[in-house]
Short mmCIF file of C-alpha atoms and ligand atoms in Angstrom, two decimals:
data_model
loop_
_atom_site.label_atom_id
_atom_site.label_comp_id
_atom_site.label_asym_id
_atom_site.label_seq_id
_atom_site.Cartn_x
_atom_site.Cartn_y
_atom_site.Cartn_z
CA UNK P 69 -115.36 -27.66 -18.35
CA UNK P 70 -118.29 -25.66 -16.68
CA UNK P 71 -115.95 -24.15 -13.68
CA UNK P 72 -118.97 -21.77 -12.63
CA UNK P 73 -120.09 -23.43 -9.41
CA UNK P 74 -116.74 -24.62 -8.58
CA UNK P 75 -114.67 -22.98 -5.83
CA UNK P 76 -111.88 -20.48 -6.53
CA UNK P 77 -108.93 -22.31 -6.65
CA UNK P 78 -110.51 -24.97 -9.14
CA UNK P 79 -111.13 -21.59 -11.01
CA UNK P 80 -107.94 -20.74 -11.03
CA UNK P 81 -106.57 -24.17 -12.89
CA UNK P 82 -109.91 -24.46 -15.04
CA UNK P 83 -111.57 -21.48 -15.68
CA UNK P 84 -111.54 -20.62 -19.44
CA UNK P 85 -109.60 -24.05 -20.54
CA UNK P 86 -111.07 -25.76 -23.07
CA UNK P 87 -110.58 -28.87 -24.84
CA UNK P 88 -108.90 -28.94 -28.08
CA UNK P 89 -108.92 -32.19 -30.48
CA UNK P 90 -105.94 -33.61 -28.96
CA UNK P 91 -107.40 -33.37 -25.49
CA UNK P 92 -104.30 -31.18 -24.45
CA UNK P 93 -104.04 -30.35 -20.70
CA UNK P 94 -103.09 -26.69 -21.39
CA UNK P 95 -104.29 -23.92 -23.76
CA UNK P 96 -101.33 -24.20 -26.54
CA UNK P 97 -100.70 -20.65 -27.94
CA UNK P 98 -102.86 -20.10 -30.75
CA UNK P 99 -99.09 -18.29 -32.66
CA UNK P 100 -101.37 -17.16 -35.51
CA UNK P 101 -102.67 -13.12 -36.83
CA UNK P 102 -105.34 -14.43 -39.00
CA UNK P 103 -107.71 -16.74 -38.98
CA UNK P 104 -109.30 -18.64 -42.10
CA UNK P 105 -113.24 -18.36 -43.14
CA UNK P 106 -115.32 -21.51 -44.09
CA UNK P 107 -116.81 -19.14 -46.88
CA UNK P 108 -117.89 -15.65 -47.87
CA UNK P 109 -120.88 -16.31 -46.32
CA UNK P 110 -118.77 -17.17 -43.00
CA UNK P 111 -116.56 -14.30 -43.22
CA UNK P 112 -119.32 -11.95 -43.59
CA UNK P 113 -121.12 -13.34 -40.54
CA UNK P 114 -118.13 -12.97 -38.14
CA UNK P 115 -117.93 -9.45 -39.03
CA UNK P 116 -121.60 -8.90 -38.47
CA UNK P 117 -121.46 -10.63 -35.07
CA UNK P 118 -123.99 -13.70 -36.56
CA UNK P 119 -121.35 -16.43 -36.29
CA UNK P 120 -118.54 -16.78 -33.01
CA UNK P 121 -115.46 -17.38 -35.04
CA UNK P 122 -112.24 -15.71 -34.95
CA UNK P 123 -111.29 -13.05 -37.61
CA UNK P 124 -107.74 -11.07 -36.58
CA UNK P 125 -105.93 -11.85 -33.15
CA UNK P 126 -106.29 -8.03 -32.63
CA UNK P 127 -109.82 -8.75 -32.41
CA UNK P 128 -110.19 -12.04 -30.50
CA UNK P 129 -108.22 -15.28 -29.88
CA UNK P 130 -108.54 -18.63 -28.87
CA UNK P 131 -105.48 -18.08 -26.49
CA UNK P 132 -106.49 -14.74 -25.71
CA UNK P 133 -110.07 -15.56 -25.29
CA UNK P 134 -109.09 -18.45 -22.42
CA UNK P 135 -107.81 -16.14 -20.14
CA UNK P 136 -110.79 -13.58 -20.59
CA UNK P 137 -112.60 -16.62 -19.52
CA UNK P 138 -110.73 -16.87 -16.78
CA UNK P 139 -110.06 -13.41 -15.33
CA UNK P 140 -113.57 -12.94 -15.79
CA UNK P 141 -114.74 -15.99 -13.64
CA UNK P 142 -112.29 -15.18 -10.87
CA UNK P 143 -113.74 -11.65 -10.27
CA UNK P 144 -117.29 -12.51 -10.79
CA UNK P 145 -117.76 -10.82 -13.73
CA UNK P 146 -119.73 -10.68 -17.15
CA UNK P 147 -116.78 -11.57 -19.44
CA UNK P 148 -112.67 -10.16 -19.51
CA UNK P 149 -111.10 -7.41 -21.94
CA UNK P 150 -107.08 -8.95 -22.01
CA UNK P 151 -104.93 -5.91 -22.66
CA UNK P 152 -101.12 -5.31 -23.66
CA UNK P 153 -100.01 -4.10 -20.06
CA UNK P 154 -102.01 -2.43 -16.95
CA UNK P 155 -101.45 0.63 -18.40
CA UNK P 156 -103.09 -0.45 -21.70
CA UNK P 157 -106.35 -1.69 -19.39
CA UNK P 158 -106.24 1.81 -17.68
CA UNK P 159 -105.96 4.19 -20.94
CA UNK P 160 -108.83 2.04 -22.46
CA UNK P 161 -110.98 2.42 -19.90
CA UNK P 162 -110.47 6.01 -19.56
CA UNK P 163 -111.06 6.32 -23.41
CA UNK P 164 -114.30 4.16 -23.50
CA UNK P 165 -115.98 6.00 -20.48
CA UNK P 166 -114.78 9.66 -20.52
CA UNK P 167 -115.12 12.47 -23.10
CA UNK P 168 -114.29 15.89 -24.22
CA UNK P 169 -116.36 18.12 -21.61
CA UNK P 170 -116.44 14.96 -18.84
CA UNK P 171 -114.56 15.05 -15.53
CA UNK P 172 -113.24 12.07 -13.80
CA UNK P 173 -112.82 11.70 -9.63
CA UNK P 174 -109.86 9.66 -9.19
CA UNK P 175 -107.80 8.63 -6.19
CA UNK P 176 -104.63 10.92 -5.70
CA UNK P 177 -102.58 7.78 -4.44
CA UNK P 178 -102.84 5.62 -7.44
CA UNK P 179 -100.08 4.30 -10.22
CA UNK P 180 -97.92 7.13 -11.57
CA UNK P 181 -99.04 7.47 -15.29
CA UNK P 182 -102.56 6.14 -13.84
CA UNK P 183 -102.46 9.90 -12.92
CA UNK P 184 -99.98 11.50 -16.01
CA UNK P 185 -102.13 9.95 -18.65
CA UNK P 186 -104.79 12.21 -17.49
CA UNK P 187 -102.75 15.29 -16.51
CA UNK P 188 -100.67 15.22 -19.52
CA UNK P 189 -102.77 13.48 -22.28
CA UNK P 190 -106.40 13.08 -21.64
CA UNK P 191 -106.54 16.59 -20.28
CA UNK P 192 -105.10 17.76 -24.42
CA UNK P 193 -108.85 16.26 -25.54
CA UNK P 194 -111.09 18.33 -22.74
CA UNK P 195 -111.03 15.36 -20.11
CA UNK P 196 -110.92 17.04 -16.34
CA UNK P 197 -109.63 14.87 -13.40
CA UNK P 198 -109.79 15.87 -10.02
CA UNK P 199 -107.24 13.86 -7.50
CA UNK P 200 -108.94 13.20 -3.70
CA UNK P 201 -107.80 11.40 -0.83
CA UNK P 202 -110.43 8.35 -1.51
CA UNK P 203 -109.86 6.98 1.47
CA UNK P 204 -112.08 9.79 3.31
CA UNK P 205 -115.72 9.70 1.56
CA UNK P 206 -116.33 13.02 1.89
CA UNK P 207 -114.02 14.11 -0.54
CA UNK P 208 -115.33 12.13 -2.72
CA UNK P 209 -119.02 13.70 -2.59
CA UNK P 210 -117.18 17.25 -2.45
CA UNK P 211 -114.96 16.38 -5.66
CA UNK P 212 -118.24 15.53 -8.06
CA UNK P 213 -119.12 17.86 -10.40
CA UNK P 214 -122.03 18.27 -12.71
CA UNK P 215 -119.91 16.19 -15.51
CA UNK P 216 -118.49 13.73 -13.76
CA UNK P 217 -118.60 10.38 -15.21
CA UNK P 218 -116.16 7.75 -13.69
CA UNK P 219 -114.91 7.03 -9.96
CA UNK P 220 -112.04 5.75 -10.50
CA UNK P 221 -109.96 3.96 -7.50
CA UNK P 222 -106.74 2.38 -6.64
CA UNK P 223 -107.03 0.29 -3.63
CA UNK P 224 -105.01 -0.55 -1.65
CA UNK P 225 -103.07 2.03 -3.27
CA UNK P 226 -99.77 2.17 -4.97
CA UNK P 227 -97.76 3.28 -2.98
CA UNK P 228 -99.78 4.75 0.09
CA UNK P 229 -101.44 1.77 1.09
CA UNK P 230 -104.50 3.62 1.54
CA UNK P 231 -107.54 1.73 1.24
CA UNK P 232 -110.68 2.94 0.25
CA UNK P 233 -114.12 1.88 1.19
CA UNK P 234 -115.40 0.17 -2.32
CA UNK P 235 -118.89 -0.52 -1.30
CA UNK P 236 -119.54 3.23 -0.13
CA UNK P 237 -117.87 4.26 -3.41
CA UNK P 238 -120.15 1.94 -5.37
CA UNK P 239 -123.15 4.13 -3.19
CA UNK P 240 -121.98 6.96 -4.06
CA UNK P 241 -121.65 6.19 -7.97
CA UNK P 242 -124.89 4.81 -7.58
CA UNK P 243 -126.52 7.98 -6.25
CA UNK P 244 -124.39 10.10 -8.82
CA UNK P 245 -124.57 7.96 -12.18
CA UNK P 246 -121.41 7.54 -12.02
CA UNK P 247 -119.23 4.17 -13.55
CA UNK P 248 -116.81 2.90 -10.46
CA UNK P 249 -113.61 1.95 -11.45
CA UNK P 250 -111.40 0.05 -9.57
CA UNK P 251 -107.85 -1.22 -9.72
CA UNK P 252 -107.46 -4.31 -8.00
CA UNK P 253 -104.04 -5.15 -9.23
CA UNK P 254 -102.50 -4.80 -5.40
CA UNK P 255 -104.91 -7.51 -4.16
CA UNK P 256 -105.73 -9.58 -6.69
CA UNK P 257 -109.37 -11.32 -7.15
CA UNK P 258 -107.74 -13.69 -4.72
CA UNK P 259 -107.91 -11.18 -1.74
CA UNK P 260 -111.01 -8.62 -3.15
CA UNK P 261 -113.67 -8.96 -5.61
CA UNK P 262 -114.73 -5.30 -6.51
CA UNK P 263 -117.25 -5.77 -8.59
CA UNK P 264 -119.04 -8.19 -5.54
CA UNK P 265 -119.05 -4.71 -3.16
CA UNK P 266 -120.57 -2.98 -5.98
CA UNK P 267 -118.26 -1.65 -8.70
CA UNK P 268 -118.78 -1.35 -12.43
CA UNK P 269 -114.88 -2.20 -13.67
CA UNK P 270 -112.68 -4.18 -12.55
CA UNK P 271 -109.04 -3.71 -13.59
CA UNK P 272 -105.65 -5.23 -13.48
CA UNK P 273 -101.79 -4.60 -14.34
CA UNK P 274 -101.90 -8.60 -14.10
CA UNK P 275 -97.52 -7.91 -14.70
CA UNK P 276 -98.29 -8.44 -11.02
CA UNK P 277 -99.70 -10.69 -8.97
CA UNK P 278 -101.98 -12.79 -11.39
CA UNK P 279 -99.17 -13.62 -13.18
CA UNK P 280 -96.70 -13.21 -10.43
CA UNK P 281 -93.69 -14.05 -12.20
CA UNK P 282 -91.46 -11.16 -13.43
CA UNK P 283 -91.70 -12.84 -17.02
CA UNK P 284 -94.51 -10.52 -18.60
CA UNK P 285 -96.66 -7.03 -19.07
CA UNK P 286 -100.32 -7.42 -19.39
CA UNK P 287 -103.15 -5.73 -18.17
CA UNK P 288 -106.80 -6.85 -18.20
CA UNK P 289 -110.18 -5.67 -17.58
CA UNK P 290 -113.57 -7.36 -16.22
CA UNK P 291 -117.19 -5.53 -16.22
CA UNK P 292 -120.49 -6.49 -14.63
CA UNK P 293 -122.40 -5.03 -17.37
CA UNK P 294 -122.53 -6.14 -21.08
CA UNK P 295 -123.54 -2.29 -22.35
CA UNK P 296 -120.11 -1.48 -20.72
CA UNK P 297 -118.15 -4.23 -21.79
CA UNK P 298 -118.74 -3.65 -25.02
CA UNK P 299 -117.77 -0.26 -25.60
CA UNK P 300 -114.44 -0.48 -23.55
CA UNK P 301 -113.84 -3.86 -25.68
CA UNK P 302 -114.34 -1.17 -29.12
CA UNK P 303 -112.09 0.88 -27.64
CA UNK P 304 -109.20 -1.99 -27.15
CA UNK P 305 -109.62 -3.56 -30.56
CA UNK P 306 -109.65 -0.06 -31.89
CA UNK P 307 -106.31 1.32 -30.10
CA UNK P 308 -104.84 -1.89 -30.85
CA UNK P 309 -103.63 -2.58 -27.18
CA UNK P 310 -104.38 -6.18 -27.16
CA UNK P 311 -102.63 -8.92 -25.04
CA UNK P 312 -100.65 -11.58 -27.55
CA UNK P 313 -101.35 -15.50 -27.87
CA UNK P 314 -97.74 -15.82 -26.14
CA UNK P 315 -98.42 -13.48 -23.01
CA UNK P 316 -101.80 -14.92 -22.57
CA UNK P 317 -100.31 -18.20 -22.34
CA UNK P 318 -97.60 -17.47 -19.71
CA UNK P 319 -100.54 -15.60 -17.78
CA UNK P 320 -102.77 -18.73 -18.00
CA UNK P 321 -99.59 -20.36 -16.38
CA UNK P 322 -99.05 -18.05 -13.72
CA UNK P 323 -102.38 -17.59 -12.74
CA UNK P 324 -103.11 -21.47 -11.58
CA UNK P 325 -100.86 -20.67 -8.20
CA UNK P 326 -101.74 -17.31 -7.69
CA UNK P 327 -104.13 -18.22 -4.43
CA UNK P 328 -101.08 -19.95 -2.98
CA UNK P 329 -98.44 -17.27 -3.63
CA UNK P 330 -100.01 -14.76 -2.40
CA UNK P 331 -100.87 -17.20 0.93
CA UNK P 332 -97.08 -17.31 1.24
CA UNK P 333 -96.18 -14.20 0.54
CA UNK P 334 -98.99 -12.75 2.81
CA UNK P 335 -97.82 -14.80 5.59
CA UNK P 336 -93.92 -13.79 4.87
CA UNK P 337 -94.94 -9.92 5.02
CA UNK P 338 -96.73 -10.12 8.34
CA UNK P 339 -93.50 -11.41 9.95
CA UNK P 340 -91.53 -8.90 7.64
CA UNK P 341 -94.00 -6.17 9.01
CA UNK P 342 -93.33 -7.21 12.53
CA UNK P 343 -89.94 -7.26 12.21
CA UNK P 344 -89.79 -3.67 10.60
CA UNK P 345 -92.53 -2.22 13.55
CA UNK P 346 -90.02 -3.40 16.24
CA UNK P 347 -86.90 -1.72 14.16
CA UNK P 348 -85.25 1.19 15.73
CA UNK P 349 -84.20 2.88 12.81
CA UNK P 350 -87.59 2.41 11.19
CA UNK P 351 -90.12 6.28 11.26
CA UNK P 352 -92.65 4.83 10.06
CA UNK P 353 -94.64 1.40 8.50
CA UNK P 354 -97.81 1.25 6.14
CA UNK P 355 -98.71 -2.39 6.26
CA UNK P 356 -102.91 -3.70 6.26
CA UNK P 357 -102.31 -6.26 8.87
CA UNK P 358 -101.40 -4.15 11.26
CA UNK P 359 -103.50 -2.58 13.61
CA UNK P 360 -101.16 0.68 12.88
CA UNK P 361 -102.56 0.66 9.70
CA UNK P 362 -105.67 3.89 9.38
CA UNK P 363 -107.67 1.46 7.89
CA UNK P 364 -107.10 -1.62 9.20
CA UNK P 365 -111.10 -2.54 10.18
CA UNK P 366 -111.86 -0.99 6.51
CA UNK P 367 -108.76 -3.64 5.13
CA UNK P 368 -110.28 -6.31 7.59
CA UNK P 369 -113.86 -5.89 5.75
CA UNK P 370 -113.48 -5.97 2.35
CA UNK P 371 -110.31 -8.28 1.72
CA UNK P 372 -109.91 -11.59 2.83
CA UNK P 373 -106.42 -10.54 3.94
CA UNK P 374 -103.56 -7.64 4.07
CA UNK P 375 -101.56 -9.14 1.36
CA UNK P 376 -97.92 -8.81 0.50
CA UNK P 377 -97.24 -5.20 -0.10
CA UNK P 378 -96.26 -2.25 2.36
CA UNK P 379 -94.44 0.98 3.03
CA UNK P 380 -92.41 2.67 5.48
CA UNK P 381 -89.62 5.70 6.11
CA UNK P 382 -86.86 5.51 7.75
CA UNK P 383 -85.63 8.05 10.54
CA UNK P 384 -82.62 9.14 8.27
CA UNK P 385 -85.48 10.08 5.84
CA UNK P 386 -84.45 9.39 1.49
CA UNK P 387 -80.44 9.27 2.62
CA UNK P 388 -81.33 6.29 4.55
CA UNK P 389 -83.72 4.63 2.61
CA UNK P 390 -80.85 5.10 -0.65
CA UNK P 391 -78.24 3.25 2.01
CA UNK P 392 -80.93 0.75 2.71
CA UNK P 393 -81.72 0.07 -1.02
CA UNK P 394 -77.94 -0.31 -1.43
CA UNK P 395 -77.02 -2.77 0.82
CA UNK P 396 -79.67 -5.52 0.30
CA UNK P 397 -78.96 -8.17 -1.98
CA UNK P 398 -81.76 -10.85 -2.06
CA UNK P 399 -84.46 -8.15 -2.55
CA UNK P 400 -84.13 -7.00 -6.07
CA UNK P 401 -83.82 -3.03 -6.60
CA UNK P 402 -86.65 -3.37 -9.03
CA UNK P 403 -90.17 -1.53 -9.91
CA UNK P 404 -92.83 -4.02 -10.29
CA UNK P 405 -94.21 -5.92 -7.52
CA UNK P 406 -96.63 -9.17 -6.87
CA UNK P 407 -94.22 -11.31 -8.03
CA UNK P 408 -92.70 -14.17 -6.56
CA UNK P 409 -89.52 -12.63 -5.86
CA UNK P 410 -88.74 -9.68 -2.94
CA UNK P 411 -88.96 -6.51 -4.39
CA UNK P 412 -87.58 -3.20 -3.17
CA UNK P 413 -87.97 0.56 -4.58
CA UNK P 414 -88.19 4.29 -4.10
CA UNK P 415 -91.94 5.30 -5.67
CA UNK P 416 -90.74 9.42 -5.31
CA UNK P 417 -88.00 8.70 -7.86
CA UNK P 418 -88.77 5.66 -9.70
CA UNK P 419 -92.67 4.53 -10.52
CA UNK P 420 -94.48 8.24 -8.97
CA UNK P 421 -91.70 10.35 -10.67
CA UNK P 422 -94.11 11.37 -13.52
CA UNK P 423 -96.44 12.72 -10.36
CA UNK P 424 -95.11 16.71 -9.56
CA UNK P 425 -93.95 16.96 -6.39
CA UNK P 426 -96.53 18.84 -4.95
CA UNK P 427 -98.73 16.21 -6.25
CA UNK P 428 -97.30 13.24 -4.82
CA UNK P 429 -96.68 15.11 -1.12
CA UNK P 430 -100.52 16.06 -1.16
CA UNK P 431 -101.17 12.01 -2.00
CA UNK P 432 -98.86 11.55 0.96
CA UNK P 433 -95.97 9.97 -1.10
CA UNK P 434 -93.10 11.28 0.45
CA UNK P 435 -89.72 11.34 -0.31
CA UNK P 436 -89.02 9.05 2.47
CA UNK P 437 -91.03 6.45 1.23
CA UNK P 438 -89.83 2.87 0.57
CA UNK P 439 -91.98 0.01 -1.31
CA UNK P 440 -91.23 -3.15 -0.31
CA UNK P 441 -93.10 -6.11 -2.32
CA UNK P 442 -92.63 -9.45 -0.25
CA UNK P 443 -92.39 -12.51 -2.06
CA UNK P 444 -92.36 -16.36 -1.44
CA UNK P 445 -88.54 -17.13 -0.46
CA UNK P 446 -87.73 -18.27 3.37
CA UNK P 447 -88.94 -15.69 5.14
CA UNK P 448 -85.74 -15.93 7.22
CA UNK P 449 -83.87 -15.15 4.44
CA UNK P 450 -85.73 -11.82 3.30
CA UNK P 451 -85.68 -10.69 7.40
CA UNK P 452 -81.67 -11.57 7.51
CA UNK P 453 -81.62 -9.09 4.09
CA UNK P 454 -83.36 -6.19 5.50
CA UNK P 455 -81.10 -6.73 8.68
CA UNK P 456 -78.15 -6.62 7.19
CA UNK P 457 -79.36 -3.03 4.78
CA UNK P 458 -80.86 -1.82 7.56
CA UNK P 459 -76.97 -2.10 9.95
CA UNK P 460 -75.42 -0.60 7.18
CA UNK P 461 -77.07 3.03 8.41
N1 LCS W 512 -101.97 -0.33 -11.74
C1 LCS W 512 -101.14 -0.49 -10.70
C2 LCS W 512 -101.70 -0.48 -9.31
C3 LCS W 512 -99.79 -0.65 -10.91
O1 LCS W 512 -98.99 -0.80 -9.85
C4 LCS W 512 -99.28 -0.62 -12.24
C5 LCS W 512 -97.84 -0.75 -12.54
C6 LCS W 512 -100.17 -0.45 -13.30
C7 LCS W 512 -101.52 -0.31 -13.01
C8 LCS W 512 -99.72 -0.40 -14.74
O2 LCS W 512 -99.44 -1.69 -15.16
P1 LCS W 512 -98.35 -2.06 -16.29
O3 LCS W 512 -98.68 -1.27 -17.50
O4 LCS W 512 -97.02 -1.74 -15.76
O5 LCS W 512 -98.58 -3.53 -16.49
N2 LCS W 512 -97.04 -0.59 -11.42
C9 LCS W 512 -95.73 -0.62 -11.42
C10 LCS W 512 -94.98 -0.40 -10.26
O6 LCS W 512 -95.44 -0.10 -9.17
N3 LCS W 512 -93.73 -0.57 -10.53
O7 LCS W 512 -93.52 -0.79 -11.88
C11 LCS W 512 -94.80 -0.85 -12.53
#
């Protein structure tokens, strides 16, 4: 079905679905590693690029391919690159676009080994990363360096909240030659369309939201430009880092309700939020729809809404945050977030840990911090948890 011209949530079921010959409703799982040439002749010509058909699931699937399809309409973009998990998306990207002797600009509130893959791993092959509070522009312009290649940005960011200003960044990269980046796995394409405001890459831990069911890993990526596209799609066939038939399928499932999950959830976390502003025993609260928020206008601009996710200390500081992990018992003490169920974490110790502590007080992720991912159950019921943790201090 041609889904271009079609509105968002018709996107969302049809995008990428094609028929097969027994008119099924639903991509099946293409459960196959191989696929079978017509001829020599044919064989030849898929490896040249001169005929479309499938050769080796590392390298393309029909399962695989539908969600690319997808992903790829939802954000606006020239076509999708499905990866093995968000991290997968994020190492590809940084091996297609950066080099021995290049220097990346990156956000210094972003996803733990988002940041460790460079410092630890990239930075062995003569890759340079500098980490800047993105949310200010200036220290973006002040962090570019004769070498730099990529902006690369995490907004809203994990676990901050921060938000960053995507359309200045995409001026900025503009001015500088550089290729923006951006992770939009905290908003979805649902809430913000990067690559409309301007940026090069899209990217996704889709473990998250898109497929928002705690049931899979998976990571994808979505360019504007074909020249791009292709060489971070080399890259992913050539590390190997590909999504499966089977995850693409679940995805392809979970995807369909993502615009009404995150409704729901969005509209549970603004009463969640209010009911943690008004707490007594709560320091502080990081939450987009609030006007407390730094960047609330900035949030107000670029995404259709403040989504599910926030962050907050308590006055006891980490002792009180431990007691408040402790003593819920609908939210889950789980990483991950986007998903359908209430989450609950500490980033200092659990998903930042890799981050040195110095690093992760200059990105302003404090020990006190506490995630809190709000998901689609009666609100009532997730407000009556937090009570109930939050009496136990
Ligand atoms: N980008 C963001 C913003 C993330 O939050 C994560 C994972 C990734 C990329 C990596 O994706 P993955 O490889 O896990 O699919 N964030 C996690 C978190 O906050 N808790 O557990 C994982």
């Amino acid at each position: 079905m041609k889904t271009e011209n079609l509105g968002f949530n018709t996107k969302l079921i049809h995008a990428g679905v094609f028929e097969d010959e027994f008119g099924s409703a639903t991509v099946p799982i293409y459960q196959t590693s191989t696929f079978k040439f017509k001829n020599a002749q044919h064989g030849a010509d898929c490896f040249a690029g001169k005929s479309d058909g499938y050769i080796y699931t590392r390298i393309g699937n029909p399962t695989i391919r539908a969600f690319e399809k997808n992903i790829a309409e939802l954000e606006n973009g020239f076509d999708g690159i499905a990866t093995s998990s968000g991290m997968g998306a994020i190492s590809t990207v940084y091996m297609a676009l950066l080099g021995a002797g290049s220097h990346i600009v990156s956000s210094d509130a972003v996803y733990g080994p988002a940041r460790g893959v460079l410092e630890q791993d990239f930075s062995r092959f003569g890759v340079e990363a500098s980490f800047v509070n993105t949310s200010n522009i200036e220290n973006i312009e002040k962090a570019i360096k004769s070498n730099t290649k990529v902006l690369y940005i995490e907004t809203p960011a994990n676990p901050t909240m921060d938000i960053t200003d995507i359309a200045a960044c995409a001026e900025i990269a503009k001015q500088h030659n550089l290729i923006l980046v951006v992770d939009n796995t905290f908003s979805s394409p649902y809430l913000q369309k990067p690559l409309d405001l301007g940026a090069d890459v899209v990217l996704h831990s889709i473990t998250k939201f898109i497929n928002g069911h705690a049931d899979i890993v998976g990571g994808v990526i979505v360019t504007k430009n074909p020249d791009i596209y292709k060489k971070i799609r080399h890259c992913m066939v050539y590390l190997g880092c590909n999504m499966d038939p089977t995850q693409s399928f679940m995805v392809l499932r979970g995807v369909k309700t993502l615009a009404i999950r995150i409704e729901r959830a969005q509209e549970n976390a603004m009463k969640v939020a209010k009911f943690l502003q008004s707490h007594p025993k709560i320091e502080w609260l990081r939450y987009p729809g609030l006007e407390t928020h730094p960047q609330y206008e900035l949030a107000k601009k670029q995404m259709k809404g403040p989504g599910s996710m926030m962050s907050f200390g308590l006055k006891g500081g980490f002792e009180a945050g431990k007691k408040l992990m402790d003593n819920v018992h609908l939210a889950l003490l789980a990483v991950s977030l986007g998903g359908v169920e209430t989450l609950i974490q500490h980033p200092a110790s659990m998903t930042h840990a890799a981050v040195s502590k110095e690093n992760k007080l200059a990105a302003g992720i404090t020990d006190d911090l506490v995630r809190f991912s709000v998901g689609i159950e009666d609100v009532e019921d997730i407000i009556a948890d937090l009570k109930h943790g939050l009496d136990k201090i």
